[in-house]
Each structure stands twice: as structure tokens, then as C-alpha cells.
mmCIF file of C-alpha atoms in Angstrom:
data_model
loop_
_atom_site.group_PDB
_atom_site.id
_atom_site.type_symbol
_atom_site.label_atom_id
_atom_site.label_comp_id
_atom_site.label_asym_id
_atom_site.label_seq_id
_atom_site.Cartn_x
_atom_site.Cartn_y
_atom_site.Cartn_z
ATOM 1 C CA MET A 22 -34.477 -19.753 -68.752
ATOM 2 C CA ALA A 23 -33.456 -16.312 -68.383
ATOM 3 C CA THR A 24 -35.986 -15.795 -65.577
ATOM 4 C CA LYS A 25 -34.762 -18.841 -63.668
ATOM 5 C CA SER A 26 -31.148 -17.640 -64.223
ATOM 6 C CA GLY A 27 -32.115 -14.194 -62.707
ATOM 7 C CA ALA A 28 -33.882 -15.680 -59.966
ATOM 8 C CA ALA A 29 -30.847 -17.901 -59.317
ATOM 9 C CA ALA A 30 -28.607 -14.879 -59.480
ATOM 10 C CA SER A 31 -30.756 -13.032 -57.092
ATOM 11 C CA LYS A 32 -30.824 -15.812 -54.610
ATOM 12 C CA ALA A 33 -26.978 -16.159 -54.686
ATOM 13 C CA ALA A 34 -26.694 -12.311 -54.083
ATOM 14 C CA SER A 35 -29.106 -12.513 -51.377
ATOM 15 C CA GLY A 36 -27.202 -15.312 -49.774
ATOM 16 C CA ALA A 37 -23.854 -13.489 -50.150
ATOM 17 C CA THR A 38 -25.509 -10.473 -48.609
ATOM 18 C CA ARG A 39 -26.604 -12.421 -45.664
ATOM 19 C CA SER A 40 -23.189 -14.122 -45.346
ATOM 20 C CA ARG A 41 -21.609 -10.607 -45.314
ATOM 21 C CA SER A 42 -24.111 -9.614 -42.801
ATOM 22 C CA ARG A 43 -23.383 -12.624 -40.587
ATOM 23 C CA LYS A 44 -19.600 -11.845 -40.810
ATOM 24 C CA ALA A 45 -20.227 -8.185 -40.035
ATOM 25 C CA THR A 46 -22.276 -9.025 -36.911
ATOM 26 C CA THR A 47 -19.732 -11.736 -35.913
ATOM 27 C CA ALA A 48 -16.936 -8.954 -36.264
ATOM 28 C CA GLN A 49 -19.092 -6.556 -34.318
ATOM 29 C CA LYS A 50 -19.510 -8.990 -31.479
ATOM 30 C CA SER A 51 -15.801 -9.842 -31.211
ATOM 31 C CA ARG A 52 -15.497 -6.138 -30.173
ATOM 32 C CA THR A 53 -17.840 -6.569 -27.417
ATOM 33 C CA GLN A 54 -17.283 -10.009 -25.982
ATOM 34 C CA LYS A 55 -14.714 -11.389 -23.656
ATOM 35 C CA ALA A 56 -13.366 -14.922 -23.854
ATOM 36 C CA GLY A 57 -15.525 -16.439 -21.222
ATOM 37 C CA SER A 58 -18.512 -15.326 -19.626
ATOM 38 C CA THR A 59 -18.274 -11.654 -19.321
ATOM 39 C CA ASN A 60 -19.159 -8.904 -21.913
ATOM 40 C CA TYR A 61 -17.100 -5.676 -22.364
ATOM 41 C CA SER A 62 -16.519 -3.173 -25.019
ATOM 42 C CA ALA A 63 -13.457 -1.888 -26.518
ATOM 43 C CA ASP A 64 -13.887 1.507 -25.178
ATOM 44 C CA GLU A 65 -14.654 0.081 -21.581
ATOM 45 C CA LEU A 66 -11.110 -1.564 -21.681
ATOM 46 C CA LEU A 67 -9.213 1.285 -23.007
ATOM 47 C CA LYS A 68 -10.575 3.539 -20.340
ATOM 48 C CA TYR A 69 -9.606 0.921 -17.642
ATOM 49 C CA TYR A 70 -6.153 0.805 -19.244
ATOM 50 C CA ARG A 71 -5.948 4.693 -19.047
ATOM 51 C CA ASP A 72 -7.164 4.770 -15.395
ATOM 52 C CA MET A 73 -4.786 2.215 -14.244
ATOM 53 C CA LEU A 74 -1.956 3.676 -16.038
ATOM 54 C CA LEU A 75 -2.718 7.116 -14.689
ATOM 55 C CA ILE A 76 -2.473 5.793 -11.048
ATOM 56 C CA ARG A 77 0.597 3.885 -11.831
ATOM 57 C CA ARG A 78 2.541 6.948 -13.416
ATOM 58 C CA PHE A 79 1.217 9.293 -10.809
ATOM 59 C CA GLU A 80 2.366 7.105 -7.897
ATOM 60 C CA GLU A 81 5.923 6.656 -9.698
ATOM 61 C CA LYS A 82 6.291 10.493 -10.004
ATOM 62 C CA ALA A 83 5.308 10.998 -6.256
ATOM 63 C CA GLY A 84 7.910 8.416 -5.332
ATOM 64 C CA GLN A 85 10.420 10.533 -7.461
ATOM 65 C CA MET A 86 9.195 13.826 -5.845
ATOM 66 C CA TYR A 87 9.414 12.330 -2.360
ATOM 67 C CA GLY A 88 13.016 11.226 -3.143
ATOM 68 C CA MET A 89 13.782 14.704 -4.169
ATOM 69 C CA GLY A 90 12.420 16.110 -0.776
ATOM 70 C CA LEU A 91 9.524 17.830 -2.492
ATOM 71 C CA ILE A 92 6.843 15.828 -0.474
ATOM 72 C CA GLY A 93 7.443 15.331 3.249
ATOM 73 C CA GLY A 94 5.855 13.039 5.820
ATOM 74 C CA PHE A 95 4.388 9.525 5.007
ATOM 75 C CA CYS A 96 3.814 8.622 1.637
ATOM 76 C CA HIS A 97 2.078 5.200 0.822
ATOM 77 C CA LEU A 98 2.005 4.193 -2.910
ATOM 78 C CA TYR A 99 -0.409 2.025 -4.662
ATOM 79 C CA ILE A 100 1.699 0.622 -7.366
ATOM 80 C CA GLY A 101 0.576 -2.799 -8.225
ATOM 81 C CA GLN A 102 -3.104 -2.471 -6.731
ATOM 82 C CA GLU A 103 -4.536 -0.236 -9.620
ATOM 83 C CA ALA A 104 -6.946 -3.004 -10.725
ATOM 84 C CA VAL A 105 -8.888 -3.110 -7.383
ATOM 85 C CA VAL A 106 -10.121 0.675 -7.272
ATOM 86 C CA THR A 107 -10.513 0.812 -11.108
ATOM 87 C CA GLY A 108 -12.702 -2.351 -11.339
ATOM 88 C CA ILE A 109 -14.993 -1.249 -8.276
ATOM 89 C CA GLN A 110 -15.221 2.389 -9.483
ATOM 90 C CA ALA A 111 -16.372 1.027 -12.884
ATOM 91 C CA SER A 112 -19.266 -0.677 -11.278
ATOM 92 C CA MET A 113 -20.362 2.443 -9.074
ATOM 93 C CA GLN A 114 -23.089 5.059 -9.461
ATOM 94 C CA GLU A 115 -22.111 8.652 -9.265
ATOM 95 C CA SER A 116 -24.112 9.043 -5.981
ATOM 96 C CA ASP A 117 -22.100 6.280 -4.247
ATOM 97 C CA SER A 118 -19.365 7.300 -1.899
ATOM 98 C CA VAL A 119 -15.872 6.266 -0.836
ATOM 99 C CA VAL A 120 -13.756 6.253 2.212
ATOM 100 C CA ALA A 121 -10.150 4.969 2.181
ATOM 101 C CA SER A 122 -7.001 4.345 4.315
ATOM 102 C CA TYR A 123 -3.671 6.249 4.116
ATOM 103 C CA ARG A 124 -2.773 4.283 0.742
ATOM 104 C CA CYS A 125 -5.528 6.492 -1.036
ATOM 105 C CA HIS A 126 -3.916 8.313 -3.982
ATOM 106 C CA GLY A 127 -5.334 5.964 -6.463
ATOM 107 C CA HIS A 128 -8.574 5.844 -4.892
ATOM 108 C CA MET A 129 -8.713 9.964 -5.285
ATOM 109 C CA LEU A 130 -7.688 9.648 -9.101
ATOM 110 C CA ALA A 131 -10.331 6.710 -9.592
ATOM 111 C CA CYS A 132 -12.934 9.030 -8.228
ATOM 112 C CA GLY A 133 -12.299 11.642 -10.688
ATOM 113 C CA MET A 134 -10.285 13.972 -8.418
ATOM 114 C CA ASP A 135 -7.827 16.066 -10.688
ATOM 115 C CA ALA A 136 -3.944 14.965 -10.586
ATOM 116 C CA LYS A 137 -3.109 18.637 -10.184
ATOM 117 C CA GLY A 138 -5.041 19.061 -7.023
ATOM 118 C CA VAL A 139 -3.640 15.677 -5.637
ATOM 119 C CA MET A 140 -0.265 16.295 -6.275
ATOM 120 C CA ALA A 141 -0.265 19.682 -4.963
ATOM 121 C CA GLU A 142 -1.688 18.547 -1.601
ATOM 122 C CA LEU A 143 1.031 15.738 -1.609
ATOM 123 C CA THR A 144 3.577 18.863 -1.687
ATOM 124 C CA GLY A 145 1.677 20.803 1.047
ATOM 125 C CA ARG A 146 0.590 23.574 -1.537
ATOM 126 C CA ARG A 147 -2.444 25.994 -1.748
ATOM 127 C CA GLY A 148 -3.665 24.366 -4.573
ATOM 128 C CA GLY A 149 -4.130 21.001 -3.009
ATOM 129 C CA TYR A 150 -7.548 19.435 -2.168
ATOM 130 C CA SER A 151 -6.973 20.178 1.528
ATOM 131 C CA LYS A 152 -5.340 23.538 0.712
ATOM 132 C CA GLY A 153 -2.048 22.159 1.823
ATOM 133 C CA LYS A 154 -3.132 20.894 5.405
ATOM 134 C CA GLY A 155 -3.958 17.405 4.705
ATOM 135 C CA GLY A 156 -1.007 15.958 2.806
ATOM 136 C CA SER A 157 -0.759 12.509 1.568
ATOM 137 C CA MET A 158 -3.227 10.682 3.828
ATOM 138 C CA HIS A 159 -5.991 13.430 4.599
ATOM 139 C CA MET A 160 -7.496 14.977 1.484
ATOM 140 C CA PHE A 161 -11.146 15.102 0.626
ATOM 141 C CA SER A 162 -13.606 16.037 -2.074
ATOM 142 C CA ARG A 163 -17.371 16.235 -1.291
ATOM 143 C CA GLU A 164 -18.063 17.001 -4.873
ATOM 144 C CA LYS A 165 -16.601 13.672 -5.822
ATOM 145 C CA ASN A 166 -18.104 11.681 -2.739
ATOM 146 C CA PHE A 167 -14.513 10.881 -1.497
ATOM 147 C CA PHE A 168 -14.338 11.218 2.211
ATOM 148 C CA GLY A 169 -10.765 10.806 2.737
ATOM 149 C CA GLY A 170 -7.670 9.095 3.444
ATOM 150 C CA HIS A 171 -7.183 8.423 6.956
ATOM 151 C CA GLY A 172 -3.790 7.907 8.648
ATOM 152 C CA ILE A 173 -4.961 5.657 11.566
ATOM 153 C CA VAL A 174 -5.288 2.086 10.819
ATOM 154 C CA GLY A 175 -8.749 1.107 10.598
ATOM 155 C CA ALA A 176 -10.094 4.534 11.758
ATOM 156 C CA GLN A 177 -11.929 5.060 8.420
ATOM 157 C CA VAL A 178 -14.379 1.808 8.937
ATOM 158 C CA PRO A 179 -16.531 3.501 11.643
ATOM 159 C CA ILE A 180 -16.399 6.676 9.709
ATOM 160 C CA GLY A 181 -17.412 4.848 6.489
ATOM 161 C CA THR A 182 -20.293 2.993 8.464
ATOM 162 C CA GLY A 183 -21.633 6.180 9.684
ATOM 163 C CA ILE A 184 -21.502 7.639 6.254
ATOM 164 C CA ALA A 185 -23.461 4.798 4.879
ATOM 165 C CA PHE A 186 -25.913 5.002 7.712
ATOM 166 C CA ALA A 187 -26.525 8.748 7.043
ATOM 167 C CA GLN A 188 -27.102 7.894 3.289
ATOM 168 C CA LYS A 189 -29.700 5.209 4.206
ATOM 169 C CA TYR A 190 -31.380 7.626 6.893
ATOM 170 C CA LEU A 191 -31.612 10.441 4.232
ATOM 171 C CA GLY A 192 -33.586 8.116 1.998
ATOM 172 C CA GLU A 193 -30.645 8.100 -0.558
ATOM 173 C CA ASN A 194 -30.448 4.857 -3.079
ATOM 174 C CA SER A 195 -26.509 5.029 -2.547
ATOM 175 C CA VAL A 196 -23.975 2.386 -1.681
ATOM 176 C CA HIS A 197 -20.746 3.437 0.345
ATOM 177 C CA PHE A 198 -17.455 1.672 -0.098
ATOM 178 C CA CYS A 199 -15.223 1.326 2.796
ATOM 179 C CA TYR A 200 -11.620 0.272 1.944
ATOM 180 C CA LEU A 201 -9.427 -1.093 4.342
ATOM 181 C CA GLY A 202 -6.224 -3.288 4.248
ATOM 182 C CA ASP A 203 -5.555 -6.712 5.747
ATOM 183 C CA GLY A 204 -3.727 -5.360 8.682
ATOM 184 C CA ALA A 205 -7.001 -3.250 9.690
ATOM 185 C CA VAL A 206 -9.237 -6.431 9.746
ATOM 186 C CA ASN A 207 -7.763 -7.471 13.378
ATOM 187 C CA GLN A 208 -8.827 -3.958 14.877
ATOM 188 C CA GLY A 209 -11.750 -3.925 17.359
ATOM 189 C CA GLN A 210 -13.230 -0.961 15.852
ATOM 190 C CA VAL A 211 -13.812 -2.911 12.548
ATOM 191 C CA TYR A 212 -15.897 -5.450 14.508
ATOM 192 C CA GLU A 213 -18.179 -2.815 16.174
ATOM 193 C CA SER A 214 -18.606 -1.365 12.728
ATOM 194 C CA PHE A 215 -19.750 -4.787 11.422
ATOM 195 C CA ASN A 216 -22.143 -5.319 14.235
ATOM 196 C CA MET A 217 -23.987 -2.089 13.710
ATOM 197 C CA ALA A 218 -23.978 -2.269 9.977
ATOM 198 C CA ALA A 219 -25.524 -6.002 10.036
ATOM 199 C CA LEU A 220 -28.130 -4.748 12.680
ATOM 200 C CA TRP A 221 -29.298 -1.856 10.661
ATOM 201 C CA LYS A 222 -28.881 -3.373 7.324
ATOM 202 C CA ILE A 223 -26.485 -0.519 6.360
ATOM 203 C CA PRO A 224 -25.645 -0.264 2.611
ATOM 204 C CA ILE A 225 -21.907 -0.515 2.529
ATOM 205 C CA VAL A 226 -19.319 -2.587 1.036
ATOM 206 C CA TYR A 227 -16.195 -3.210 3.023
ATOM 207 C CA VAL A 228 -13.605 -3.737 0.494
ATOM 208 C CA ILE A 229 -10.509 -5.545 1.898
ATOM 209 C CA GLU A 230 -7.499 -4.922 0.018
ATOM 210 C CA ASN A 231 -5.385 -7.761 0.818
ATOM 211 C CA ASN A 232 -1.887 -7.009 -0.399
ATOM 212 C CA ARG A 233 -0.351 -9.909 1.715
ATOM 213 C CA TYR A 234 1.476 -7.677 4.112
ATOM 214 C CA GLY A 235 0.462 -5.414 7.003
ATOM 215 C CA MET A 236 3.787 -3.168 6.880
ATOM 216 C CA GLY A 237 6.299 -5.781 7.135
ATOM 217 C CA THR A 238 4.152 -8.695 8.702
ATOM 218 C CA SER A 239 2.502 -11.242 6.273
ATOM 219 C CA VAL A 240 -1.316 -12.272 6.603
ATOM 220 C CA GLN A 241 -0.207 -15.789 7.686
ATOM 221 C CA ARG A 242 1.674 -14.299 10.596
ATOM 222 C CA ALA A 243 -0.746 -11.899 11.755
ATOM 223 C CA SER A 244 -4.174 -13.379 11.245
ATOM 224 C CA ALA A 245 -5.339 -16.777 12.794
ATOM 225 C CA SER A 246 -7.854 -16.722 9.998
ATOM 226 C CA THR A 247 -6.559 -15.858 6.542
ATOM 227 C CA GLU A 248 -9.832 -16.111 4.667
ATOM 228 C CA LEU A 249 -10.535 -12.364 5.320
ATOM 229 C CA TYR A 250 -13.893 -12.260 3.421
ATOM 230 C CA LYS A 251 -15.265 -14.611 6.079
ATOM 231 C CA ARG A 252 -14.654 -12.253 9.036
ATOM 232 C CA GLY A 253 -18.277 -10.911 9.030
ATOM 233 C CA MET A 254 -19.893 -14.450 9.423
ATOM 234 C CA ALA A 255 -20.534 -14.090 13.068
ATOM 235 C CA TYR A 256 -22.714 -10.847 12.298
ATOM 236 C CA GLY A 257 -24.362 -12.602 9.230
ATOM 237 C CA ILE A 258 -22.514 -10.549 6.819
ATOM 238 C CA PRO A 259 -21.663 -12.262 3.534
ATOM 239 C CA GLY A 260 -18.441 -12.170 1.932
ATOM 240 C CA VAL A 261 -16.644 -12.969 -1.541
ATOM 241 C CA GLN A 262 -13.258 -13.094 -2.690
ATOM 242 C CA ALA A 263 -11.827 -11.655 -5.976
ATOM 243 C CA ASP A 264 -8.791 -11.553 -8.024
ATOM 244 C CA GLY A 265 -7.355 -8.047 -7.490
ATOM 245 C CA MET A 266 -4.865 -8.292 -10.252
ATOM 246 C CA ASP A 267 -7.460 -8.595 -12.878
ATOM 247 C CA VAL A 268 -9.510 -5.371 -13.454
ATOM 248 C CA ILE A 269 -12.433 -7.340 -15.222
ATOM 249 C CA LYS A 270 -12.708 -9.899 -12.352
ATOM 250 C CA VAL A 271 -12.731 -7.264 -9.823
ATOM 251 C CA ARG A 272 -15.401 -5.169 -11.753
ATOM 252 C CA ASP A 273 -17.611 -8.221 -12.234
ATOM 253 C CA VAL A 274 -17.620 -9.414 -8.610
ATOM 254 C CA ALA A 275 -18.285 -5.983 -7.554
ATOM 255 C CA ARG A 276 -21.204 -5.448 -9.715
ATOM 256 C CA GLU A 277 -22.807 -8.583 -8.318
ATOM 257 C CA VAL A 278 -22.065 -7.420 -4.785
ATOM 258 C CA ILE A 279 -23.491 -3.853 -5.221
ATOM 259 C CA GLN A 280 -26.694 -5.262 -6.883
ATOM 260 C CA LYS A 281 -27.387 -7.146 -3.602
ATOM 261 C CA VAL A 282 -26.315 -4.186 -1.051
ATOM 262 C CA ARG A 283 -28.310 -1.677 -3.178
ATOM 263 C CA GLY A 284 -31.256 -3.977 -3.247
ATOM 264 C CA GLY A 285 -31.433 -3.828 0.471
ATOM 265 C CA ALA A 286 -29.492 -6.910 1.568
ATOM 266 C CA GLY A 287 -27.282 -4.961 3.953
ATOM 267 C CA PRO A 288 -23.493 -4.921 4.395
ATOM 268 C CA TYR A 289 -21.217 -7.055 2.216
ATOM 269 C CA ILE A 290 -17.509 -8.079 2.286
ATOM 270 C CA LEU A 291 -15.291 -7.876 -0.600
ATOM 271 C CA GLU A 292 -11.875 -9.183 -0.033
ATOM 272 C CA VAL A 293 -9.551 -8.702 -3.271
ATOM 273 C CA MET A 294 -6.316 -10.428 -3.383
ATOM 274 C CA THR A 295 -3.764 -8.027 -4.516
ATOM 275 C CA TYR A 296 -0.021 -7.091 -4.121
ATOM 276 C CA ARG A 297 1.903 -3.900 -3.682
ATOM 277 C CA TYR A 298 5.442 -3.647 -5.413
ATOM 278 C CA ARG A 299 6.768 -1.017 -3.210
ATOM 279 C CA GLY A 300 7.395 -1.043 0.569
ATOM 280 C CA HIS A 301 4.706 -0.209 3.136
ATOM 281 C CA SER A 302 5.665 3.523 2.819
ATOM 282 C CA MET A 303 8.607 5.336 1.289
ATOM 283 C CA SER A 304 10.783 4.618 4.193
ATOM 284 C CA ASP A 305 10.438 0.694 3.975
ATOM 285 C CA PRO A 306 13.232 -1.065 2.130
ATOM 286 C CA ALA A 307 10.673 -3.995 2.192
ATOM 287 C CA LYS A 308 13.282 -6.658 3.190
ATOM 288 C CA TYR A 309 10.739 -9.038 4.819
ATOM 289 C CA ARG A 310 10.245 -10.402 1.183
ATOM 290 C CA SER A 311 12.474 -11.647 -1.729
ATOM 291 C CA ARG A 312 13.274 -9.623 -4.737
ATOM 292 C CA GLU A 313 12.253 -12.835 -6.574
ATOM 293 C CA GLU A 314 8.863 -12.862 -5.109
ATOM 294 C CA VAL A 315 8.155 -9.267 -6.205
ATOM 295 C CA GLN A 316 9.532 -9.924 -9.830
ATOM 296 C CA LYS A 317 7.372 -13.065 -10.198
ATOM 297 C CA MET A 318 4.171 -10.905 -9.354
ATOM 298 C CA ARG A 319 5.491 -8.148 -11.776
ATOM 299 C CA SER A 320 6.111 -10.366 -14.660
ATOM 300 C CA GLU A 321 3.123 -12.992 -14.226
ATOM 301 C CA HIS A 322 0.257 -10.962 -12.686
ATOM 302 C CA ASP A 323 0.776 -7.143 -13.380
ATOM 303 C CA PRO A 324 -2.812 -5.732 -13.758
ATOM 304 C CA ILE A 325 -1.805 -3.317 -16.455
ATOM 305 C CA ASP A 326 0.387 -5.595 -18.470
ATOM 306 C CA GLN A 327 -2.536 -8.366 -18.266
ATOM 307 C CA LEU A 328 -5.097 -5.775 -19.440
ATOM 308 C CA LYS A 329 -2.915 -4.580 -22.348
ATOM 309 C CA LYS A 330 -2.454 -8.282 -23.617
ATOM 310 C CA LEU A 331 -6.246 -8.811 -23.166
ATOM 311 C CA ILE A 332 -6.795 -5.704 -25.657
ATOM 312 C CA LEU A 333 -4.325 -6.730 -28.217
ATOM 313 C CA ASP A 334 -4.855 -10.420 -28.389
ATOM 314 C CA ASN A 335 -8.585 -9.709 -28.849
ATOM 315 C CA LYS A 336 -8.124 -6.958 -31.266
ATOM 316 C CA LEU A 337 -9.939 -4.436 -29.021
ATOM 317 C CA GLY A 338 -7.558 -1.757 -29.694
ATOM 318 C CA GLU A 339 -4.271 -1.297 -31.625
ATOM 319 C CA GLU A 340 -0.799 -0.824 -30.118
ATOM 320 C CA ASP A 341 -0.920 3.021 -31.553
ATOM 321 C CA ALA A 342 -4.043 3.754 -29.479
ATOM 322 C CA LEU A 343 -2.289 2.319 -26.190
ATOM 323 C CA LYS A 344 0.705 4.421 -27.131
ATOM 324 C CA LYS A 345 -1.147 7.521 -27.422
ATOM 325 C CA ILE A 346 -2.885 6.934 -23.915
ATOM 326 C CA ASP A 347 0.724 6.525 -22.477
ATOM 327 C CA ARG A 348 1.441 9.835 -23.892
ATOM 328 C CA GLU A 349 -1.482 11.539 -22.682
ATOM 329 C CA VAL A 350 -1.009 10.005 -18.997
ATOM 330 C CA LYS A 351 2.621 11.105 -19.195
ATOM 331 C CA ASP A 352 1.494 14.695 -20.038
ATOM 332 C CA ILE A 353 -1.225 14.695 -17.264
ATOM 333 C CA VAL A 354 1.280 13.596 -14.526
ATOM 334 C CA SER A 355 4.143 16.135 -15.735
ATOM 335 C CA ASP A 356 1.650 18.900 -15.706
ATOM 336 C CA ALA A 357 0.366 17.754 -12.197
ATOM 337 C CA ALA A 358 4.156 17.785 -10.908
ATOM 338 C CA GLU A 359 4.917 21.216 -12.475
ATOM 339 C CA PHE A 360 1.608 22.543 -10.999
ATOM 340 C CA ALA A 361 2.477 21.177 -7.542
ATOM 341 C CA GLN A 362 5.963 22.595 -7.620
ATOM 342 C CA ASN A 363 4.686 26.027 -8.633
ATOM 343 C CA SER A 364 1.659 26.488 -6.474
ATOM 344 C CA GLN A 365 2.204 28.893 -3.434
ATOM 345 C CA GLU A 366 2.252 27.616 0.035
ATOM 346 C CA PRO A 367 -0.577 28.100 2.278
ATOM 347 C CA ASP A 368 -0.706 31.372 4.248
ATOM 348 C CA PRO A 369 -0.359 30.769 8.226
ATOM 349 C CA SER A 370 -3.839 32.005 8.516
ATOM 350 C CA GLU A 371 -5.085 28.805 6.691
ATOM 351 C CA LEU A 372 -4.364 26.987 9.884
ATOM 352 C CA TYR A 373 -7.545 28.484 11.505
ATOM 353 C CA THR A 374 -9.975 27.690 8.499
ATOM 354 C CA ASP A 375 -12.232 24.503 8.276
ATOM 355 C CA VAL A 376 -11.558 23.700 11.837
ATOM 356 C CA TYR A 377 -15.539 23.624 12.512
ATOM 357 C CA ALA A 378 -18.190 22.750 10.086
ATOM 358 C CA ALA A 379 -19.704 26.283 10.319
ATOM 359 C CA PRO A 380 -17.518 29.374 11.100
ATOM 360 C CA LEU A 381 -17.862 30.443 14.929
#
């Protein structure tokens, strides 16, 4: 009887151990699974939260400094669109490259460019990425494979196509990401680029950031065809549309697209449906849309708020951890603003440097 009792106790203990093990495994899985079909980790979500928040706070500070007269010229803010570049960047390889339009501060930060250097360039200082000569729309980082902001609508598309062609010609297993807006898709040079990319199966993803307005004109008023991801059909370029207010959805669609392009399928069009909260530029009062429209997007679809809710609801992070990230981001942006204001202005002789690829 004693032996049977011991065996029963052992069996019960073993069962309890297996039960605890199953519970532990279930708890561990809950830290990495999404409600739905997509998997992610807590660390990934916290990183996306930090990256998007950095872009948001940086742009808010840039808007402040513009209002104070510390930033001159044109300045186009990315507030509201943070999930687009964050989700796509999360799906890229280090060797992949990027070219963007004039609304490009967020792309620079997402590529890993230092906030101090970006802010210093906005203020036209020597410590900026283009040594104070490029300003908001024209700074570059070869080290981070970021080939600019470009001020002319659609001008970055043939440039990006050329960069992607060079990568293929050199035998690199890289994908190029060319960002353009909904207003640029009606430009002739965009279709010339589509034709060349399709003809030579160039490894490029054309990312159309559809924020619904080209300056003050809605897509419906400017485009006969509003399904912009289908614009490459005449050239045999496939396309897909993603929810640009959800960083996870952007990332997942981007991963599928990149896999095809890197596998040799040729160019692809990725249209992301997003929304900018501010005007086209700092001088735009945005009277072409109602305050209620903007508020509805902020309250129901804000990409940062949605991710924060996902993290907290699924117990993938604590409120204290998010507050810590908030403080860290605030410090980074404050330091960047201070650096930009204290950095020296470029010497006039700087006008003659970097004009040619090699010195004459």
C-alpha cells in the first residue's frame, strides 16, 4: 500500500508539474502572439512604439522651432504617418536603401540617422547631415543608405529607380524603397520609371504614402483612378494596399512584398492608406478639410495610440515601461533641439564643397 501510495503521489506531482509547464508555456506564448494571424514579441512592439514616438515628438519640436523662426524655408511634418515608415523599416535588411520625398524627417530617423544631425540640418547648421546646406528637404546619409529627401514632386522616383538598378547591376541582394505621395503618382516621370523597372525587373518597392491630400486637393478630385496600387498594371507591376495607420499591418504586408522583390520578381507597388494631421507644410492652414475630420482620425485611428492599446491589452508591456520610453524620447528630442541651436553656422567656403563627386 505504501508503494502504491508513493506511486500515486509521484504521478500526481508529475501531473502538477506538466500542468505548471503547460501554463508557463501558454504564458510565454502570450508574450509573443498577436490576436489574429501575426506573431510578434513584446520587445518588437516596444521598439515600434519608441520609433513612432520619436518621430512624433521630433516633428512636434520641429514645428515649434519653425514657429520661433529657428527653422527657415519649407518644412513638411510627418505627424500621423509614423506607422508607415516604422512598419516598413522593420521589414528591411541593413543593405536595403531608401529615397523619399520632401516629407522625409521621419524616414531619416527610422533609418537610424541621429536626431541631433537631422535637427541641426533643419536649422541650417554645420552639425547637420548636409553641413547646413540641405535643410529640411535635402539631407542624405550614405552610411545609413538614405539617399535624400527631394523637394520636387516625384523627382525622387527616377532617382530611386536608378539606385535600385545600380544595386542589381552590382550584384547586390538589396531592395530599394522609393517613397512618394498620392500627389506624385500623376507625374509623367513616375510612369517612365515604372516602365524601366518592369522592363529590367529592377528590385524596387514604390511606396505610395496616400495621406488623402496632395497639398489641398483630395485624391478624389485629382485622380481619375483612386486605387493607386493598381497604377502599375499597364506595365505588369503588381500592387497591394495596406492600412498605414497600423504598424503591424504595414510590417506584415511589407514583408510579403519584400520577399517577392528580393526573390527576383521585379518591382512592386505598396500603397499605404495614411493621414497627416498637420497641413501640407507649415504655411498651410488646412482649411480644405474640417476639424471634425482630423479629430476623428486622431481619436479612432492614431497609430501610436493603437499600438499602445495593443501592448497594454495583451500585457506585452507595462504602463511604467511606456512612460520610461516617453521620457527617453523627450530627452533625445530636447538634446537634439539644444544641439541644433548651439551648433555653428557653416562657413561661406562650404558653398564650394561637395559640388562634384570628386574634387576638381
